[in-house]
Amino acid sequence: MQNIEFQDAWLTGLLPQTTGLAGPPWLDVLRLEAADRVNALHFPTMRDEDWRFSDFSLLRKTVFATVEGAASGLTAADIEHFVLPEAVASRLVFVDGVYAPQLSSTAALPQGVIAGNLMQELTAHDGAVRTHLARQAHFQSDVFAALNTSHIRDGALVLIAKDTVCPAPIHLLFIATGGDAPQAIYPRCLIVAGPGSNCTLVEDYVALGPGSYCTAAVTEITVEENASVQHTRLQREARSAFHIGYGAVVLKRDSVYRANSLTFGARLSRHDLRVVQNGEGARCTLNGLALMAGRQLADTHTVIDHAVPNGKSEQLHKCIVDDGAHAVFNGKIFVRKDAQHTDAAQQSRNLLLSSKGRVDAKPQLEIFADDVKCAHGATVSQLEADEMFYLNSRGLDANAARDLLIYAFAEDIIDRIPVASLKRRLSEELSSRILEHA
């Protein structure tokens, strides 16, 4: 890459230090553009409106090295706990951001479904990748999306052909090994669901070790006309890790996007999701759950942009905060002037289990059309005394009643996940987390 005079030494250290990254010339131009944007942007602080509730200064105090593409020595036994039986033949695995073909399984994918490593699929699918890559994720205004784009190399590419139904979920598994030295990892996902297609995706971030590392992920999804995508995103990073995710979704006419986002891990985490409805009749459902304890911080920012008429969106986001943890939810529904007959509803529900915990909820409506149906609301509460009393009167002691109420509050979101084995495992993990902090 060409030499650029950077303004921020910490950000400079995160940019690629090598030249000649693999890929066609247009991709290298894209990387250079992203590196230029890193130079023009700044590390977000609490003085920035979109970050005013979240202090990420601890991230800046850590020096991270970039993984240079070393081959993974992991075996199938090492990842057995994360494997989904429903996706045994439709799994892409990345270890510290590097594609691991020996752990992946795509040979049995049905005709019309392409799932593979971005760099390896470029030759055969250059047109589709060039059309969609970095088109939805606005790296011009987001420094972490720009960093990720400057590092594009390995990544998950999923292409669903027109009128194709993918019968099994596609599991995108990103594993952090948690080495001795802090490292930065840049996962990238590009998903294009063709007209009339249907697929289920599981985007899964997990850790094998407790080391300090930073995951800066970007996922772009295009849902073409009459297509349907069910997307489950799991963040189960190490408790000492940092996780910053950026998601961008574009919906065409009469398309459907259903998302479930669960945040359990990381010391500091942030997830930005922007859904743009560019076609009439598009529908999206966003469900979220953040389960925080100790000194964890989970910051969720979403934007649902109704750009055309007759769109519908539903959103339910829940946070459970214990100990001295901190949860942030900032959700915006944006209805443009021409987006008449929009139907949008948003709810933020938060459960505060400790006097030292903190929840900041900021639901927003920005409506510029006059014939719409929009509503939003937010609640922050503790366990209800009358519910505790009712369970106590039925023979449950205080701890058992508390655990049951917390479980029911969270299970409402987990139960919406469309993969049975994953739903079961997450319910077990939820129970374990609740008992851990009882």
Coordinates of C-alpha atoms in Angstrom, one line a residue:
M1 CA 0.0 0.0 0.0
Q2 CA 1.1 3.5 -0.6
N3 CA 2.5 5.6 2.2
I4 CA -0.1 7.9 3.8
E5 CA 0.6 10.5 6.4
F6 CA -1.8 9.4 9.2
Q7 CA -3.1 11.6 12.0
D8 CA -3.7 9.0 14.7
A9 CA -0.8 6.7 15.6
W10 CA -3.0 4.1 17.3
L11 CA -5.2 3.8 14.2
T12 CA -2.1 3.7 12.0
G13 CA -0.9 0.6 13.9
L14 CA -4.1 -1.2 13.0
L15 CA -3.8 -0.7 9.3
P16 CA -2.2 -3.3 7.0
Q17 CA 1.6 -3.3 7.3
T18 CA 2.2 -5.4 4.2
T19 CA 1.8 -4.7 0.5
G20 CA 0.5 -6.9 -2.3
L21 CA -2.6 -8.4 -0.5
A22 CA -4.3 -10.9 -2.7
G23 CA -7.1 -9.9 -5.0
P24 CA -7.8 -8.1 -8.2
P25 CA -6.8 -4.4 -8.8
W26 CA -10.2 -3.0 -8.0
L27 CA -10.1 -4.7 -4.5
D28 CA -6.7 -3.1 -3.8
V29 CA -8.1 0.3 -4.8
L30 CA -11.0 -0.3 -2.4
R31 CA -8.6 -1.1 0.4
L32 CA -6.6 2.1 -0.2
E33 CA -9.8 4.1 -0.2
A34 CA -10.7 2.6 3.2
A35 CA -7.2 3.3 4.5
D36 CA -7.5 7.0 3.4
R37 CA -10.8 7.2 5.4
V38 CA -9.2 5.9 8.5
N39 CA -6.7 8.8 8.2
A40 CA -9.6 11.3 7.8
L41 CA -11.7 9.8 10.7
H42 CA -11.1 9.7 14.4
F43 CA -11.4 7.3 17.3
P44 CA -14.9 7.8 18.7
T45 CA -15.3 9.2 22.2
M46 CA -18.1 10.1 24.5
R47 CA -18.1 13.6 23.0
D48 CA -19.6 12.0 19.8
E49 CA -23.4 11.9 19.9
D50 CA -23.6 8.2 18.8
W51 CA -21.1 7.2 21.4
R52 CA -22.0 9.4 24.3
F53 CA -23.2 6.6 26.6
S54 CA -20.2 4.3 25.9
D55 CA -16.6 4.7 27.0
F56 CA -14.3 2.7 24.8
S57 CA -11.1 4.4 25.9
L58 CA -9.9 1.0 27.4
L59 CA -9.7 -0.3 23.8
R60 CA -7.4 2.5 22.8
K61 CA -5.0 1.6 25.7
T62 CA -4.3 -1.8 24.1
V63 CA -1.8 -2.3 21.3
F64 CA -3.0 -4.9 18.8
A65 CA -1.1 -6.9 16.2
T66 CA -2.8 -8.0 13.0
V67 CA -3.0 -11.7 12.3
E68 CA -0.9 -12.4 9.2
G69 CA -2.7 -15.4 7.9
A70 CA -1.0 -18.3 9.7
A71 CA -2.6 -21.7 9.1
S72 CA -4.8 -22.9 11.9
G73 CA -3.7 -26.0 13.8
L74 CA -7.2 -26.6 15.2
T75 CA -8.9 -30.0 14.7
A76 CA -12.6 -30.9 14.4
A77 CA -12.5 -32.0 18.1
D78 CA -11.5 -28.5 19.1
I79 CA -14.6 -27.0 17.7
E80 CA -17.0 -29.8 18.3
H81 CA -18.9 -27.8 21.0
F82 CA -19.8 -25.1 18.4
V83 CA -20.9 -27.3 15.5
L84 CA -24.6 -27.3 14.6
P85 CA -26.0 -30.6 13.5
E86 CA -28.4 -28.9 11.2
A87 CA -25.4 -27.2 9.4
V88 CA -23.0 -30.1 9.4
A89 CA -22.7 -29.8 5.5
S90 CA -23.0 -26.0 5.3
R91 CA -20.4 -24.5 7.6
L92 CA -17.6 -21.9 7.0
V93 CA -15.0 -21.6 9.7
F94 CA -12.5 -18.8 10.3
V95 CA -9.9 -19.0 13.0
D96 CA -8.5 -15.6 14.0
G97 CA -10.0 -14.2 10.8
V98 CA -8.3 -16.7 8.6
Y99 CA -10.3 -19.3 6.6
A100 CA -9.9 -22.8 7.9
P101 CA -10.9 -25.2 5.0
Q102 CA -10.2 -28.3 7.1
L103 CA -12.8 -27.3 9.6
S104 CA -15.4 -26.1 7.0
S105 CA -17.9 -28.2 5.1
T106 CA -19.6 -27.0 1.9
A107 CA -19.3 -29.9 -0.5
A108 CA -23.0 -31.0 -0.1
L109 CA -24.6 -27.6 -0.6
P110 CA -27.6 -27.7 -3.0
Q111 CA -27.4 -26.4 -6.5
G112 CA -27.8 -22.6 -6.6
V113 CA -26.1 -22.0 -3.2
I114 CA -22.5 -20.7 -3.1
A115 CA -20.8 -20.6 0.3
G116 CA -17.1 -20.2 0.5
N117 CA -14.0 -18.1 1.3
L118 CA -14.3 -14.6 -0.4
M119 CA -10.8 -14.6 -1.8
Q120 CA -11.1 -18.1 -3.3
E121 CA -14.5 -17.4 -4.9
L122 CA -13.5 -14.1 -6.4
T123 CA -12.5 -15.5 -9.8
A124 CA -15.7 -17.3 -10.4
H125 CA -18.0 -14.6 -8.9
D126 CA -16.1 -11.4 -9.4
G127 CA -19.1 -9.6 -10.8
A128 CA -21.4 -10.3 -7.9
V129 CA -18.7 -9.5 -5.3
R130 CA -17.7 -6.2 -7.1
T131 CA -21.4 -5.2 -7.3
H132 CA -22.1 -5.7 -3.6
L133 CA -18.9 -5.6 -1.6
A134 CA -18.5 -2.4 0.5
R135 CA -21.6 -0.9 -1.1
Q136 CA -23.9 -1.1 2.0
A137 CA -21.4 -0.7 4.8
H138 CA -20.6 3.0 4.9
F139 CA -16.8 2.9 5.7
Q140 CA -16.6 6.6 4.7
S141 CA -18.2 7.6 8.0
D142 CA -17.3 4.7 10.3
V143 CA -13.7 4.2 11.3
F144 CA -14.0 0.6 12.3
A145 CA -15.8 -0.3 9.1
A146 CA -13.0 1.5 7.3
L147 CA -10.4 -0.5 9.2
N148 CA -12.1 -3.8 8.3
T149 CA -12.4 -2.8 4.6
S150 CA -8.7 -1.9 4.5
H151 CA -8.0 -5.5 5.7
I152 CA -10.3 -7.4 3.3
R153 CA -8.8 -10.7 2.6
D154 CA -10.5 -13.9 3.9
G155 CA -14.2 -13.6 4.4
A156 CA -17.5 -15.4 4.2
L157 CA -19.3 -15.2 0.8
V158 CA -22.8 -16.6 0.5
L159 CA -24.7 -16.3 -2.8
I160 CA -28.2 -17.7 -3.1
A161 CA -29.5 -18.0 -6.7
K162 CA -32.9 -16.9 -7.9
D163 CA -35.8 -19.0 -6.6
T164 CA -33.4 -21.3 -4.6
V165 CA -34.4 -22.5 -1.2
C166 CA -31.5 -23.5 1.0
P167 CA -32.9 -26.3 3.2
A168 CA -30.2 -26.2 5.9
P169 CA -28.9 -23.2 7.9
I170 CA -25.5 -21.8 6.8
H171 CA -23.2 -21.5 9.8
L172 CA -20.5 -18.8 9.6
L173 CA -18.3 -19.6 12.6
F174 CA -15.6 -17.1 13.6
I175 CA -13.3 -18.5 16.3
A176 CA -10.8 -16.4 18.3
T177 CA -8.0 -18.5 19.8
G178 CA -7.1 -15.8 22.4
G179 CA -3.3 -15.9 22.0
D180 CA -0.7 -14.5 24.4
A181 CA -0.3 -11.2 22.5
P182 CA -3.3 -9.0 21.8
Q183 CA -4.4 -9.3 18.2
A184 CA -6.9 -7.6 15.9
I185 CA -9.3 -9.7 13.8
Y186 CA -11.3 -8.5 10.9
P187 CA -14.1 -10.9 9.9
R188 CA -16.0 -10.0 6.7
C189 CA -19.4 -11.4 5.5
L190 CA -21.1 -10.8 2.2
I191 CA -24.5 -12.4 1.6
V192 CA -26.7 -11.9 -1.4
A193 CA -30.1 -13.6 -1.5
G194 CA -31.4 -13.7 -5.1
P195 CA -35.0 -13.0 -6.1
G196 CA -37.4 -15.4 -4.7
S197 CA -34.8 -17.2 -2.6
N198 CA -34.9 -18.4 1.0
C199 CA -32.1 -19.0 3.4
T200 CA -31.2 -19.2 7.1
L201 CA -27.9 -17.8 8.4
V202 CA -26.1 -18.2 11.7
E203 CA -23.2 -15.7 12.2
D204 CA -21.4 -16.9 15.3
Y205 CA -18.4 -15.3 17.1
V206 CA -16.9 -17.5 19.8
A207 CA -13.6 -17.8 21.8
L208 CA -11.4 -20.8 22.7
G209 CA -9.2 -18.8 25.1
P210 CA -9.4 -15.9 27.5
G211 CA -6.8 -13.7 25.9
S212 CA -7.3 -10.0 25.0
Y213 CA -8.1 -9.4 21.4
C214 CA -10.3 -7.2 19.2
T215 CA -12.8 -8.4 16.7
A216 CA -13.9 -5.7 14.2
A217 CA -16.5 -7.4 12.0
V218 CA -18.5 -6.1 9.0
T219 CA -21.5 -8.0 7.5
E220 CA -23.4 -6.9 4.3
I221 CA -26.6 -8.5 3.3
T222 CA -28.7 -7.8 0.2
V223 CA -32.2 -9.4 0.0
E224 CA -33.6 -9.2 -3.5
E225 CA -37.2 -9.1 -4.5
N226 CA -39.5 -11.7 -2.9
A227 CA -36.5 -13.2 -1.1
S228 CA -36.4 -14.2 2.6
V229 CA -33.5 -14.3 5.0
Q230 CA -33.5 -15.5 8.6
H231 CA -30.3 -14.2 10.3
T232 CA -29.1 -15.1 13.8
R233 CA -26.1 -13.3 15.1
L234 CA -24.3 -14.5 18.2
Q235 CA -21.5 -12.7 20.1
R236 CA -20.0 -15.0 22.6
E237 CA -16.5 -13.6 22.8
A238 CA -14.1 -13.9 25.7
R239 CA -14.8 -11.7 28.7
S240 CA -11.5 -9.9 28.2
A241 CA -12.1 -9.2 24.5
F242 CA -13.4 -6.3 22.5
H243 CA -16.0 -6.7 19.8
I244 CA -17.2 -4.1 17.4
G245 CA -19.6 -5.2 14.7
Y246 CA -21.2 -3.3 11.8
G247 CA -24.1 -4.8 9.9
A248 CA -25.8 -3.3 6.7
V249 CA -28.9 -4.8 5.2
V250 CA -30.7 -3.7 2.0
L251 CA -34.2 -5.0 1.3
K252 CA -35.8 -5.0 -2.1
R253 CA -39.5 -5.2 -3.1
D254 CA -41.6 -7.6 -1.0
S255 CA -38.5 -9.1 0.7
V256 CA -38.4 -10.4 4.3
Y257 CA -35.6 -10.1 6.8
R258 CA -35.8 -11.6 10.2
A259 CA -32.9 -11.1 12.6
N260 CA -32.1 -12.3 16.1
S261 CA -29.0 -10.8 17.7
L262 CA -27.7 -12.1 21.0
T263 CA -24.8 -10.5 23.0
F264 CA -23.3 -12.6 25.8
G265 CA -19.6 -12.0 25.7
A266 CA -16.7 -9.4 25.5
R267 CA -15.6 -6.8 28.0
L268 CA -16.7 -4.0 25.7
S269 CA -19.0 -4.6 22.7
R270 CA -20.7 -2.5 20.1
H271 CA -23.1 -3.5 17.3
D272 CA -24.3 -1.1 14.7
L273 CA -27.1 -2.4 12.4
R274 CA -28.6 -0.4 9.6
V275 CA -31.5 -1.8 7.6
V276 CA -32.7 0.1 4.5
Q277 CA -36.0 -0.8 2.9
N278 CA -35.5 0.1 -0.7
G279 CA -38.5 -1.8 -2.2
E280 CA -42.2 -1.5 -1.5
G281 CA -43.7 -4.1 0.7
A282 CA -40.4 -5.0 2.4
R283 CA -40.7 -6.3 5.9
C284 CA -38.1 -6.7 8.7
T285 CA -38.2 -8.0 12.2
L286 CA -35.3 -7.3 14.6
N287 CA -35.0 -9.2 17.9
G288 CA -32.2 -8.5 20.3
L289 CA -30.9 -9.8 23.7
A290 CA -27.9 -8.5 25.7
L291 CA -27.0 -10.4 28.9
M292 CA -24.4 -8.4 30.8
A293 CA -22.6 -8.9 34.2
G294 CA -19.4 -7.9 36.0
R295 CA -17.9 -4.9 34.2
Q296 CA -19.2 -5.7 30.8
L297 CA -20.5 -3.0 28.4
A298 CA -22.9 -3.8 25.5
D299 CA -23.8 -1.0 23.1
T300 CA -26.5 -1.7 20.4
H301 CA -27.3 0.9 17.8
T302 CA -29.9 0.2 15.1
V303 CA -31.4 2.2 12.3
I304 CA -34.4 1.0 10.2
D305 CA -34.7 3.3 7.2
H306 CA -38.1 3.2 5.5
A307 CA -37.2 4.8 2.2
V308 CA -40.3 3.7 0.1
P309 CA -44.0 3.2 0.8
N310 CA -45.8 0.2 2.3
G311 CA -42.9 -1.0 4.4
K312 CA -43.3 -2.8 7.8
S313 CA -40.8 -3.3 10.6
E314 CA -41.0 -4.7 14.1
Q315 CA -38.3 -4.5 16.7
L316 CA -37.9 -5.9 20.3
H317 CA -34.7 -5.5 22.1
K318 CA -34.1 -6.7 25.7
C319 CA -31.2 -6.2 28.1
I320 CA -30.4 -8.0 31.4
V321 CA -27.9 -6.1 33.5
D322 CA -26.3 -7.5 36.7
D323 CA -23.4 -6.4 38.9
G324 CA -21.7 -3.2 37.6
A325 CA -22.5 -3.9 33.9
H326 CA -23.8 -1.3 31.5
A327 CA -26.2 -1.8 28.5
V328 CA -27.0 0.7 25.8
F329 CA -29.7 0.6 23.3
N330 CA -30.2 3.3 20.7
G331 CA -32.8 2.5 18.1
K332 CA -34.0 4.8 15.3
I333 CA -36.9 4.3 13.0
F334 CA -36.5 6.7 10.0
V335 CA -39.5 7.3 7.7
R336 CA -38.7 9.3 4.6
K337 CA -41.1 11.8 3.0
D338 CA -42.3 9.4 0.3
A339 CA -42.6 6.3 2.6
Q340 CA -46.3 6.6 3.0
H341 CA -48.3 3.7 4.7
T342 CA -45.3 2.6 6.7
D343 CA -46.1 0.4 9.7
A344 CA -43.3 0.4 12.3
A345 CA -43.1 -0.6 16.0
Q346 CA -40.2 -0.6 18.4
Q347 CA -39.9 -1.8 22.0
S348 CA -36.9 -1.6 24.3
R349 CA -37.3 -3.7 27.5
N350 CA -34.6 -3.7 30.1
L351 CA -34.2 -5.7 33.4
L352 CA -31.9 -4.2 36.0
L353 CA -30.8 -6.7 38.6
S354 CA -28.3 -4.6 40.6
S355 CA -28.2 -1.1 42.0
K356 CA -24.7 -0.7 40.5
G357 CA -25.8 -1.6 37.0
R358 CA -26.8 0.9 34.3
V359 CA -29.1 0.9 31.3
D360 CA -29.3 3.8 28.8
A361 CA -32.2 3.3 26.3
K362 CA -32.9 5.8 23.5
P363 CA -35.7 4.8 21.1
Q364 CA -36.2 7.3 18.3
L365 CA -38.8 8.1 15.6
E366 CA -38.0 10.5 12.8
I367 CA -41.0 10.6 10.6
F368 CA -41.3 12.8 7.5
A369 CA -44.4 11.1 6.0
D370 CA -47.9 11.9 7.1
D371 CA -49.8 8.7 6.5
V372 CA -48.0 6.2 8.7
K373 CA -48.5 4.0 11.8
C374 CA -45.5 4.2 14.1
A375 CA -45.0 3.5 17.8
H376 CA -42.1 3.0 20.2
G377 CA -41.4 2.6 23.9
A378 CA -38.8 1.8 26.5
T379 CA -38.9 0.4 30.0
V380 CA -36.2 -0.1 32.6
S381 CA -37.3 -2.1 35.6
Q382 CA -36.4 -4.5 38.4
L383 CA -38.0 -7.9 39.0
E384 CA -41.7 -7.3 39.9
A385 CA -42.5 -7.8 43.6
D386 CA -45.9 -9.2 42.9
E387 CA -44.5 -11.8 40.5
M388 CA -41.9 -12.8 43.1
F389 CA -44.7 -13.0 45.7
Y390 CA -46.8 -15.2 43.4
L391 CA -44.0 -17.7 42.8
N392 CA -43.0 -17.7 46.5
S393 CA -46.7 -18.5 47.3
R394 CA -46.4 -21.5 45.0
G395 CA -43.5 -23.0 46.9
L396 CA -40.5 -21.5 45.1
D397 CA -37.9 -19.8 47.3
A398 CA -36.5 -16.4 46.5
N399 CA -33.5 -17.6 44.4
A400 CA -35.6 -20.0 42.4
A401 CA -38.2 -17.4 41.7
R402 CA -35.6 -14.9 40.7
D403 CA -34.0 -17.3 38.3
L404 CA -37.2 -18.4 36.7
L405 CA -38.3 -14.8 36.1
I406 CA -35.0 -13.9 34.5
Y407 CA -35.0 -17.0 32.4
A408 CA -38.5 -16.3 31.1
F409 CA -37.6 -12.7 30.3
A410 CA -34.7 -13.8 28.1
E411 CA -36.1 -17.0 26.7
D412 CA -38.7 -14.9 24.9
I413 CA -36.0 -13.9 22.4
I414 CA -34.1 -17.2 22.3
D415 CA -37.3 -19.0 21.5
R416 CA -37.5 -17.1 18.2
I417 CA -34.2 -18.6 16.8
P418 CA -35.1 -20.9 13.9
V419 CA -32.3 -23.5 14.6
A420 CA -33.4 -26.1 17.1
S421 CA -30.0 -27.2 18.4
L422 CA -28.8 -23.7 18.7
K423 CA -31.9 -22.7 20.6
R424 CA -31.4 -25.6 23.0
R425 CA -27.7 -24.7 23.6
L426 CA -28.4 -21.1 24.2
S427 CA -31.1 -21.9 26.7
E428 CA -28.6 -24.0 28.6
E429 CA -26.0 -21.3 28.4
L430 CA -28.6 -18.8 29.7
S431 CA -29.5 -21.0 32.6
S432 CA -25.8 -21.4 33.5
R433 CA -25.2 -17.7 33.4
I434 CA -28.2 -17.0 35.6
L435 CA -27.1 -19.6 38.2
E436 CA -23.6 -18.2 38.1
H437 CA -24.8 -14.8 39.2
A438 CA -27.6 -16.0 41.6

